[in-house]
Structure formats: C-alpha cells, structure tokens
C-alpha cells in the first residue's frame, strides 16, 4: 500500500510537470510603446506556432513565430491604438501612442517641390523670387480690401446719397488704378525670372513628389542614393522616413545634394532647416562611436530621430 501511494505521488508530480510544459506562453517586451518611426514593433516570445493580433476594431491577423520569437508591425496613427494579441488561451494587450499629423500630403508636396526649384536658382534669383511672391500676396490682400470697401460704399449710396461714401468710392477707384499699375509692373518682373524658373523646374522634375499618395506605408522616392518613405492616412502624412547610404555622406558633392534635399523636406513639414542642419551636424560630430542611434533633433514641434547601420543613415520625422 505504501509503495502504491509513493507511485501515485510520483505519477502526480510527473503529471504536474507535463502540464506545466504544455502551458501556452505569450510575452511582450513592452506593454506601452511610443511612436518613433513609421511603425512601432511589438516583440515577444511564444511556444505556439502563430500569434493572432487585432488593432482596435480592425480584422484579426496572424504572424508566424520563429525560434519562439514573434514581431508585429503597427503603423503609427494620429490616435492611440490598442493591440490585442493572443496565442492559444493566452492573451496580451499593448497600447501604441498617437502622433500628430505632419500635415496634408498636398501641402507638403507643394512646399517640397517649390523648395527643390529654389535650390536650382542663384541666391540673387531666390531673393528676387521670394520678394515677388510677397508682393503678389500683398497685392491680392489689398485688392480684397478695396473690393470690400467698394461694395460697402455702393450699398450705402444705394440706400441714401451719402457724400462720404461717394468720396470714398472715388478714393477706392484711385487706389484700384494704382494697384493695377503695380500688378502690371509685378508681371513684368516675373517675366524676367520666368525662363530661369522654367529651367529650374525642369532640373528637379524627376525629384519632385508623386501627385498623390496612397494610404499606408510606401515609398515616395527611391534610388541608389536617396529613399523617402511615408506613412499616409486619408491624405494626411503621419510620419516620414529618409534613408541614405553612408558612402553618400562621405562624398562632398553627393552629401551637398542630400543636405539640400533634406533641408527642403524639413522646411516642408514646418521645421527650421537651418536649425535642423546645425543640430544634425553637432550631433553627428559628437557621436563618432559605434552606436546605432544618435541624439534626436527637435524643431518647431517636429522630431527627427536618427539611426545608423553599417551602411545606412536613417532619419524619421514625426510630431
């Protein structure tokens, strides 16, 4: 009887051990992830072949585990996201921080494309063009003011013969004549710059952004020396990523072209390009070790996260 009891105890212990070995394992490296790129990566371990996950109320998806490890990519969005993971009966929940939109794709494209054109003009022509643009904006604002005053004077005169309104109407007519003369002069000045502007536009035609951007994460530009990827949702840009070969940065002429394009992109999302380049140079010079990350840059609410690999430099733009 004693031997039977001992045998039962051994069998029970073995059963417990086997039960423990058969338990589902599902872990996550972090339950709260901060957005730091186009997407965040959820990492963990499991003893199951697959891990299912659901982002908020979207459809469920699965990823395969390799050597007991799994990864789930979650594109960043302008609202906080909750990711539900499951493997067998085991469950985990991870939250992903929201980002602010960098701006509408249309506005970023317009600013970037125009900025590229400016890089192909001389400093003198750039200054002249920007001056003409300001004059044009001022003339448009003045025209709207005159039109509003004329409409008000005409309304007053229609209701009653007001001498003050009649006098002001004549004053606005004179102002309108001067405005017309100024507009003609502006057109003449623009005509002088037009051939140079057309030449500059042709020079950067292949470097300009696509007319439209589809939703999701995809390339906007890709060649051997420059890669620009975007996370787009409903024509709003959630994040951008730039990748450039390290060897490009070691070539003076190619590095100059990259700096011009990068500063143009920085300006297009609302950052101060001069400040960004100053910080970028300082941070790169300060960290010449083998680290894979460089101190982030901040300018006008935009964060530039910098990463390094053996042959690539990565820069992520987020708000």
mmCIF file of C-alpha atoms in Angstrom:
data_model
loop_
_atom_site.group_PDB
_atom_site.id
_atom_site.type_symbol
_atom_site.label_atom_id
_atom_site.label_comp_id
_atom_site.label_asym_id
_atom_site.label_seq_id
_atom_site.Cartn_x
_atom_site.Cartn_y
_atom_site.Cartn_z
ATOM 1 C CA UNK A 1 0.000 0.000 0.000
ATOM 2 C CA UNK A 2 2.865 2.294 0.859
ATOM 3 C CA UNK A 3 4.562 1.545 -2.465
ATOM 4 C CA UNK A 4 1.289 2.243 -4.289
ATOM 5 C CA UNK A 5 0.996 5.655 -2.530
ATOM 6 C CA UNK A 6 4.590 6.534 -3.445
ATOM 7 C CA UNK A 7 3.972 5.546 -7.054
ATOM 8 C CA UNK A 8 0.817 7.669 -7.165
ATOM 9 C CA UNK A 9 2.757 10.631 -5.793
ATOM 10 C CA UNK A 10 5.461 10.254 -8.452
ATOM 11 C CA UNK A 11 2.870 9.993 -11.212
ATOM 12 C CA UNK A 12 1.027 13.057 -9.904
ATOM 13 C CA UNK A 13 4.264 15.056 -9.821
ATOM 14 C CA UNK A 14 5.098 13.987 -13.366
ATOM 15 C CA UNK A 15 1.619 14.999 -14.483
ATOM 16 C CA UNK A 16 2.087 18.436 -12.964
ATOM 17 C CA UNK A 17 5.422 18.829 -14.758
ATOM 18 C CA UNK A 18 3.904 17.783 -18.054
ATOM 19 C CA UNK A 19 1.014 20.184 -17.529
ATOM 20 C CA UNK A 20 3.499 22.997 -16.921
ATOM 21 C CA UNK A 21 5.415 22.173 -20.099
ATOM 22 C CA UNK A 22 2.185 22.262 -22.068
ATOM 23 C CA UNK A 23 1.093 25.702 -20.881
ATOM 24 C CA UNK A 24 0.786 28.398 -23.564
ATOM 25 C CA UNK A 25 3.471 31.059 -23.390
ATOM 26 C CA UNK A 26 2.944 34.575 -24.738
ATOM 27 C CA UNK A 27 5.039 37.551 -23.665
ATOM 28 C CA UNK A 28 5.569 41.119 -24.909
ATOM 29 C CA UNK A 29 8.710 43.195 -24.461
ATOM 30 C CA UNK A 30 6.692 46.319 -23.601
ATOM 31 C CA UNK A 31 3.008 46.932 -22.886
ATOM 32 C CA UNK A 32 3.217 50.620 -23.846
ATOM 33 C CA UNK A 33 5.076 51.721 -26.973
ATOM 34 C CA UNK A 34 5.995 55.243 -28.000
ATOM 35 C CA UNK A 35 5.841 56.115 -31.696
ATOM 36 C CA UNK A 36 9.372 56.608 -33.017
ATOM 37 C CA UNK A 37 9.130 55.820 -36.717
ATOM 38 C CA UNK A 38 6.721 54.905 -39.498
ATOM 39 C CA UNK A 39 5.595 51.965 -37.355
ATOM 40 C CA UNK A 40 6.292 50.508 -33.934
ATOM 41 C CA UNK A 41 7.439 46.922 -33.466
ATOM 42 C CA UNK A 42 5.843 44.678 -30.868
ATOM 43 C CA UNK A 43 8.240 41.897 -29.902
ATOM 44 C CA UNK A 44 7.722 38.889 -27.691
ATOM 45 C CA UNK A 45 8.073 35.159 -27.218
ATOM 46 C CA UNK A 46 5.664 32.271 -27.523
ATOM 47 C CA UNK A 47 5.739 28.495 -27.608
ATOM 48 C CA UNK A 48 2.973 28.498 -30.215
ATOM 49 C CA UNK A 49 3.448 28.439 -33.988
ATOM 50 C CA UNK A 50 1.341 31.564 -34.573
ATOM 51 C CA UNK A 51 0.264 34.719 -32.758
ATOM 52 C CA UNK A 52 -3.009 36.446 -33.600
ATOM 53 C CA UNK A 53 -3.386 40.178 -33.187
ATOM 54 C CA UNK A 54 -6.103 42.775 -33.615
ATOM 55 C CA UNK A 55 -5.509 46.556 -33.790
ATOM 56 C CA UNK A 56 -8.523 48.279 -32.201
ATOM 57 C CA UNK A 57 -11.618 47.029 -34.054
ATOM 58 C CA UNK A 58 -9.823 46.027 -37.268
ATOM 59 C CA UNK A 59 -9.833 42.493 -38.621
ATOM 60 C CA UNK A 60 -7.658 39.931 -36.870
ATOM 61 C CA UNK A 61 -4.321 38.965 -38.420
ATOM 62 C CA UNK A 62 -1.650 36.402 -37.613
ATOM 63 C CA UNK A 63 2.141 36.240 -37.645
ATOM 64 C CA UNK A 64 4.333 33.152 -37.502
ATOM 65 C CA UNK A 65 6.739 32.619 -34.644
ATOM 66 C CA UNK A 66 10.361 31.818 -35.471
ATOM 67 C CA UNK A 67 12.569 30.202 -32.858
ATOM 68 C CA UNK A 68 9.955 31.074 -30.200
ATOM 69 C CA UNK A 69 10.051 34.787 -31.152
ATOM 70 C CA UNK A 70 7.473 36.886 -32.992
ATOM 71 C CA UNK A 71 7.142 40.501 -34.170
ATOM 72 C CA UNK A 72 4.104 42.590 -35.061
ATOM 73 C CA UNK A 73 4.411 45.848 -37.024
ATOM 74 C CA UNK A 74 1.870 48.566 -36.163
ATOM 75 C CA UNK A 75 1.847 51.692 -38.384
ATOM 76 C CA UNK A 76 1.624 54.844 -36.244
ATOM 77 C CA UNK A 77 -1.622 56.819 -36.354
ATOM 78 C CA UNK A 78 -2.969 60.147 -35.086
ATOM 79 C CA UNK A 79 -4.974 58.332 -32.403
ATOM 80 C CA UNK A 80 -3.843 55.933 -29.681
ATOM 81 C CA UNK A 81 -4.064 52.287 -30.714
ATOM 82 C CA UNK A 82 -4.767 49.200 -28.650
ATOM 83 C CA UNK A 83 -3.336 45.933 -29.919
ATOM 84 C CA UNK A 84 -4.830 42.666 -28.644
ATOM 85 C CA UNK A 85 -2.552 39.632 -29.001
ATOM 86 C CA UNK A 86 -3.417 36.005 -28.410
ATOM 87 C CA UNK A 87 -1.802 32.592 -28.680
ATOM 88 C CA UNK A 88 -3.942 29.686 -27.603
ATOM 89 C CA UNK A 89 -5.730 30.764 -24.421
ATOM 90 C CA UNK A 90 -3.011 33.280 -23.529
ATOM 91 C CA UNK A 91 -3.642 36.998 -24.190
ATOM 92 C CA UNK A 92 -1.679 40.251 -24.010
ATOM 93 C CA UNK A 93 -2.591 43.892 -24.658
ATOM 94 C CA UNK A 94 -0.254 46.619 -25.911
ATOM 95 C CA UNK A 95 -1.007 50.329 -26.378
ATOM 96 C CA UNK A 96 0.694 52.453 -29.034
ATOM 97 C CA UNK A 97 0.975 56.221 -28.558
ATOM 98 C CA UNK A 98 -0.571 58.609 -31.075
ATOM 99 C CA UNK A 99 1.330 61.092 -33.233
ATOM 100 C CA UNK A 100 0.318 64.462 -34.643
ATOM 101 C CA UNK A 101 0.000 64.752 -38.393
ATOM 102 C CA UNK A 102 2.964 66.345 -40.164
ATOM 103 C CA UNK A 103 0.432 67.981 -42.474
ATOM 104 C CA UNK A 104 -1.604 67.215 -45.558
ATOM 105 C CA UNK A 105 0.244 65.434 -48.324
ATOM 106 C CA UNK A 106 -0.787 68.093 -50.855
ATOM 107 C CA UNK A 107 0.738 70.937 -48.813
ATOM 108 C CA UNK A 108 3.930 69.024 -48.030
ATOM 109 C CA UNK A 109 4.324 68.119 -51.710
ATOM 110 C CA UNK A 110 3.777 71.725 -52.800
ATOM 111 C CA UNK A 111 6.293 73.085 -50.280
ATOM 112 C CA UNK A 112 8.849 70.355 -51.062
ATOM 113 C CA UNK A 113 8.567 70.719 -54.842
ATOM 114 C CA UNK A 114 8.822 74.517 -54.674
ATOM 115 C CA UNK A 115 11.771 74.234 -52.301
ATOM 116 C CA UNK A 116 13.605 71.971 -54.751
ATOM 117 C CA UNK A 117 13.108 74.543 -57.501
ATOM 118 C CA UNK A 118 14.631 77.242 -55.302
ATOM 119 C CA UNK A 119 17.772 75.136 -54.786
ATOM 120 C CA UNK A 120 18.443 75.391 -58.531
ATOM 121 C CA UNK A 121 18.295 79.206 -58.563
ATOM 122 C CA UNK A 122 21.103 81.555 -57.589
ATOM 123 C CA UNK A 123 20.887 83.301 -54.213
ATOM 124 C CA UNK A 124 20.078 86.553 -56.014
ATOM 125 C CA UNK A 125 17.279 84.978 -58.045
ATOM 126 C CA UNK A 126 15.917 83.202 -54.959
ATOM 127 C CA UNK A 127 15.704 86.514 -53.123
ATOM 128 C CA UNK A 128 14.056 88.177 -56.118
ATOM 129 C CA UNK A 129 11.500 85.372 -56.488
ATOM 130 C CA UNK A 130 10.571 85.380 -52.805
ATOM 131 C CA UNK A 131 10.264 89.167 -52.927
ATOM 132 C CA UNK A 132 7.907 88.932 -55.903
ATOM 133 C CA UNK A 133 5.839 86.280 -54.126
ATOM 134 C CA UNK A 134 5.441 88.575 -51.101
ATOM 135 C CA UNK A 135 4.464 91.465 -53.368
ATOM 136 C CA UNK A 136 1.902 89.270 -55.091
ATOM 137 C CA UNK A 137 0.396 88.222 -51.769
ATOM 138 C CA UNK A 138 0.239 91.847 -50.610
ATOM 139 C CA UNK A 139 -1.395 92.979 -53.852
ATOM 140 C CA UNK A 140 -4.007 90.247 -53.504
ATOM 141 C CA UNK A 141 -4.754 91.310 -49.919
ATOM 142 C CA UNK A 142 -5.003 94.991 -50.982
ATOM 143 C CA UNK A 143 -7.335 94.044 -53.835
ATOM 144 C CA UNK A 144 -9.658 92.244 -51.415
ATOM 145 C CA UNK A 145 -9.712 95.267 -49.086
ATOM 146 C CA UNK A 146 -10.543 97.638 -51.946
ATOM 147 C CA UNK A 147 -13.283 95.325 -53.224
ATOM 148 C CA UNK A 148 -14.833 95.136 -49.724
ATOM 149 C CA UNK A 149 -14.802 98.949 -49.329
ATOM 150 C CA UNK A 150 -16.264 99.483 -52.796
ATOM 151 C CA UNK A 151 -19.092 97.041 -52.054
ATOM 152 C CA UNK A 152 -19.812 98.802 -48.732
ATOM 153 C CA UNK A 153 -19.815 102.268 -50.370
ATOM 154 C CA UNK A 154 -22.114 101.137 -53.177
ATOM 155 C CA UNK A 155 -24.530 99.651 -50.639
ATOM 156 C CA UNK A 156 -24.578 102.897 -48.661
ATOM 157 C CA UNK A 157 -25.102 105.019 -51.772
ATOM 158 C CA UNK A 158 -27.968 102.754 -52.911
ATOM 159 C CA UNK A 159 -29.721 103.340 -49.563
ATOM 160 C CA UNK A 160 -29.027 107.058 -49.382
ATOM 161 C CA UNK A 161 -26.877 109.629 -51.108
ATOM 162 C CA UNK A 162 -24.036 109.792 -48.600
ATOM 163 C CA UNK A 163 -21.320 112.283 -49.679
ATOM 164 C CA UNK A 164 -18.732 110.469 -47.574
ATOM 165 C CA UNK A 165 -19.474 107.170 -49.334
ATOM 166 C CA UNK A 166 -19.280 108.867 -52.756
ATOM 167 C CA UNK A 167 -15.922 110.427 -51.859
ATOM 168 C CA UNK A 168 -14.593 107.127 -50.538
ATOM 169 C CA UNK A 169 -15.771 105.348 -53.698
ATOM 170 C CA UNK A 170 -13.665 107.767 -55.774
ATOM 171 C CA UNK A 171 -10.737 107.189 -53.406
ATOM 172 C CA UNK A 172 -11.029 103.418 -53.859
ATOM 173 C CA UNK A 173 -11.140 103.863 -57.638
ATOM 174 C CA UNK A 174 -7.815 105.721 -57.483
ATOM 175 C CA UNK A 175 -6.360 103.056 -55.214
ATOM 176 C CA UNK A 176 -7.568 100.404 -57.655
ATOM 177 C CA UNK A 177 -5.809 102.171 -60.546
ATOM 178 C CA UNK A 178 -2.542 102.263 -58.578
ATOM 179 C CA UNK A 179 -2.986 98.591 -57.686
ATOM 180 C CA UNK A 180 -3.463 97.713 -61.353
ATOM 181 C CA UNK A 181 -0.255 99.550 -62.280
ATOM 182 C CA UNK A 182 1.634 97.739 -59.520
ATOM 183 C CA UNK A 183 0.289 94.405 -60.746
ATOM 184 C CA UNK A 184 1.467 95.133 -64.286
ATOM 185 C CA UNK A 185 4.935 96.012 -63.003
ATOM 186 C CA UNK A 186 4.988 92.790 -60.978
ATOM 187 C CA UNK A 187 4.089 90.775 -64.079
ATOM 188 C CA UNK A 188 6.977 92.379 -65.979
ATOM 189 C CA UNK A 189 9.409 91.462 -63.182
ATOM 190 C CA UNK A 190 8.047 87.912 -63.093
ATOM 191 C CA UNK A 191 8.505 87.613 -66.859
ATOM 192 C CA UNK A 192 12.232 88.322 -66.446
ATOM 193 C CA UNK A 193 12.585 85.435 -63.965
ATOM 194 C CA UNK A 194 10.274 83.047 -65.824
ATOM 195 C CA UNK A 195 12.914 81.436 -68.128
ATOM 196 C CA UNK A 196 15.190 80.725 -65.140
ATOM 197 C CA UNK A 197 12.232 79.360 -63.198
ATOM 198 C CA UNK A 198 11.236 77.009 -66.028
ATOM 199 C CA UNK A 199 14.829 75.786 -66.298
ATOM 200 C CA UNK A 200 14.965 75.132 -62.535
ATOM 201 C CA UNK A 201 11.631 73.267 -62.640
ATOM 202 C CA UNK A 202 12.920 71.005 -65.404
ATOM 203 C CA UNK A 203 16.119 70.309 -63.443
ATOM 204 C CA UNK A 204 14.190 68.906 -60.451
ATOM 205 C CA UNK A 205 11.264 67.354 -62.315
ATOM 206 C CA UNK A 206 12.358 63.784 -61.540
ATOM 207 C CA UNK A 207 12.979 64.603 -57.867
ATOM 208 C CA UNK A 208 9.535 66.012 -57.099
ATOM 209 C CA UNK A 209 6.996 64.012 -55.106
ATOM 210 C CA UNK A 210 4.200 61.976 -56.748
ATOM 211 C CA UNK A 211 0.984 63.848 -57.498
ATOM 212 C CA UNK A 212 -0.932 61.707 -54.996
ATOM 213 C CA UNK A 213 -0.047 59.365 -52.149
ATOM 214 C CA UNK A 214 -1.947 56.195 -51.334
ATOM 215 C CA UNK A 215 -2.800 55.268 -47.752
ATOM 216 C CA UNK A 216 -0.380 53.098 -45.788
ATOM 217 C CA UNK A 217 3.402 52.897 -45.679
ATOM 218 C CA UNK A 218 5.105 53.148 -49.059
ATOM 219 C CA UNK A 219 7.952 54.798 -50.975
ATOM 220 C CA UNK A 220 7.608 58.327 -52.310
ATOM 221 C CA UNK A 221 11.093 58.330 -53.802
ATOM 222 C CA UNK A 222 13.633 55.578 -54.224
ATOM 223 C CA UNK A 223 17.023 55.479 -55.915
ATOM 224 C CA UNK A 224 20.520 54.303 -55.032
ATOM 225 C CA UNK A 225 21.328 57.484 -53.115
ATOM 226 C CA UNK A 226 18.039 58.536 -51.503
ATOM 227 C CA UNK A 227 14.952 56.831 -50.112
ATOM 228 C CA UNK A 228 11.865 58.639 -48.823
ATOM 229 C CA UNK A 229 9.041 56.600 -47.280
ATOM 230 C CA UNK A 230 5.764 57.876 -45.890
ATOM 231 C CA UNK A 231 3.010 56.735 -43.559
ATOM 232 C CA UNK A 232 -0.153 58.253 -45.050
ATOM 233 C CA UNK A 233 -3.724 58.066 -43.814
ATOM 234 C CA UNK A 234 -6.591 59.833 -45.594
ATOM 235 C CA UNK A 235 -4.119 62.137 -47.396
ATOM 236 C CA UNK A 236 -2.549 63.165 -44.069
ATOM 237 C CA UNK A 237 1.114 62.360 -43.501
ATOM 238 C CA UNK A 238 1.592 60.667 -40.116
ATOM 239 C CA UNK A 239 5.344 60.127 -40.419
ATOM 240 C CA UNK A 240 8.227 60.222 -42.889
ATOM 241 C CA UNK A 241 11.470 58.272 -43.119
ATOM 242 C CA UNK A 242 14.643 59.126 -45.021
ATOM 243 C CA UNK A 243 17.398 56.618 -45.762
ATOM 244 C CA UNK A 244 20.724 57.459 -47.376
ATOM 245 C CA UNK A 245 23.851 55.311 -47.845
ATOM 246 C CA UNK A 246 26.702 56.277 -45.524
ATOM 247 C CA UNK A 247 29.044 56.391 -48.534
ATOM 248 C CA UNK A 248 26.939 59.229 -49.971
ATOM 249 C CA UNK A 249 27.671 61.315 -46.884
ATOM 250 C CA UNK A 250 31.399 60.750 -47.447
ATOM 251 C CA UNK A 251 31.230 62.204 -50.955
ATOM 252 C CA UNK A 252 31.304 66.011 -50.813
ATOM 253 C CA UNK A 253 29.190 66.685 -53.921
ATOM 254 C CA UNK A 254 26.624 63.970 -53.142
ATOM 255 C CA UNK A 255 26.469 64.986 -49.480
ATOM 256 C CA UNK A 256 25.698 68.561 -50.541
ATOM 257 C CA UNK A 257 22.812 67.357 -52.731
ATOM 258 C CA UNK A 258 21.448 65.281 -49.839
ATOM 259 C CA UNK A 259 21.673 68.208 -47.406
ATOM 260 C CA UNK A 260 19.756 70.453 -49.833
ATOM 261 C CA UNK A 261 17.016 67.840 -50.272
ATOM 262 C CA UNK A 262 16.841 67.023 -46.563
ATOM 263 C CA UNK A 263 16.647 70.699 -45.550
ATOM 264 C CA UNK A 264 13.910 71.200 -48.158
ATOM 265 C CA UNK A 265 11.956 68.315 -46.629
ATOM 266 C CA UNK A 266 12.463 69.729 -43.122
ATOM 267 C CA UNK A 267 11.079 73.101 -44.227
ATOM 268 C CA UNK A 268 8.126 71.413 -45.964
ATOM 269 C CA UNK A 269 6.924 69.892 -42.646
ATOM 270 C CA UNK A 270 7.314 73.185 -40.772
ATOM 271 C CA UNK A 271 10.763 72.794 -39.181
ATOM 272 C CA UNK A 272 13.528 75.402 -39.345
ATOM 273 C CA UNK A 273 16.011 73.912 -41.854
ATOM 274 C CA UNK A 274 18.981 75.975 -40.659
ATOM 275 C CA UNK A 275 18.394 74.953 -37.048
ATOM 276 C CA UNK A 276 17.880 71.297 -38.044
ATOM 277 C CA UNK A 277 21.120 71.178 -40.046
ATOM 278 C CA UNK A 278 23.025 72.873 -37.218
ATOM 279 C CA UNK A 279 21.787 70.297 -34.692
ATOM 280 C CA UNK A 280 22.339 67.437 -37.157
ATOM 281 C CA UNK A 281 25.977 68.389 -37.721
ATOM 282 C CA UNK A 282 26.583 68.872 -33.998
ATOM 283 C CA UNK A 283 25.027 65.534 -33.034
ATOM 284 C CA UNK A 284 26.800 63.583 -35.773
ATOM 285 C CA UNK A 285 30.182 65.079 -34.819
ATOM 286 C CA UNK A 286 29.570 64.450 -31.120
ATOM 287 C CA UNK A 287 28.830 60.756 -31.581
ATOM 288 C CA UNK A 288 31.500 59.004 -33.620
ATOM 289 C CA UNK A 289 31.167 55.742 -31.726
ATOM 290 C CA UNK A 290 29.648 52.504 -32.955
ATOM 291 C CA UNK A 291 26.218 53.338 -31.512
ATOM 292 C CA UNK A 292 23.213 52.753 -33.754
ATOM 293 C CA UNK A 293 21.243 55.797 -32.571
ATOM 294 C CA UNK A 294 22.126 59.498 -32.472
ATOM 295 C CA UNK A 295 20.560 62.165 -30.270
ATOM 296 C CA UNK A 296 17.200 63.292 -31.696
ATOM 297 C CA UNK A 297 16.667 66.732 -33.217
ATOM 298 C CA UNK A 298 13.682 68.938 -32.352
ATOM 299 C CA UNK A 299 12.478 71.944 -34.347
ATOM 300 C CA UNK A 300 9.080 73.677 -34.287
ATOM 301 C CA UNK A 301 7.352 70.590 -32.898
ATOM 302 C CA UNK A 302 8.951 68.167 -35.372
ATOM 303 C CA UNK A 303 11.201 65.394 -34.034
ATOM 304 C CA UNK A 304 13.981 63.945 -36.183
ATOM 305 C CA UNK A 305 15.072 60.544 -34.842
ATOM 306 C CA UNK A 306 18.393 59.391 -36.281
ATOM 307 C CA UNK A 307 19.598 55.810 -36.630
ATOM 308 C CA UNK A 308 22.741 54.267 -38.091
ATOM 309 C CA UNK A 309 23.606 50.884 -39.523
ATOM 310 C CA UNK A 310 26.860 49.721 -41.061
ATOM 311 C CA UNK A 311 25.962 51.233 -44.431
ATOM 312 C CA UNK A 312 22.822 53.344 -43.993
ATOM 313 C CA UNK A 313 21.771 56.545 -42.250
ATOM 314 C CA UNK A 314 18.089 56.669 -41.239
ATOM 315 C CA UNK A 315 16.092 59.764 -40.216
ATOM 316 C CA UNK A 316 12.481 59.547 -39.019
ATOM 317 C CA UNK A 317 10.256 62.651 -38.978
ATOM 318 C CA UNK A 318 7.334 62.782 -36.533
ATOM 319 C CA UNK A 319 5.295 65.241 -34.486
#
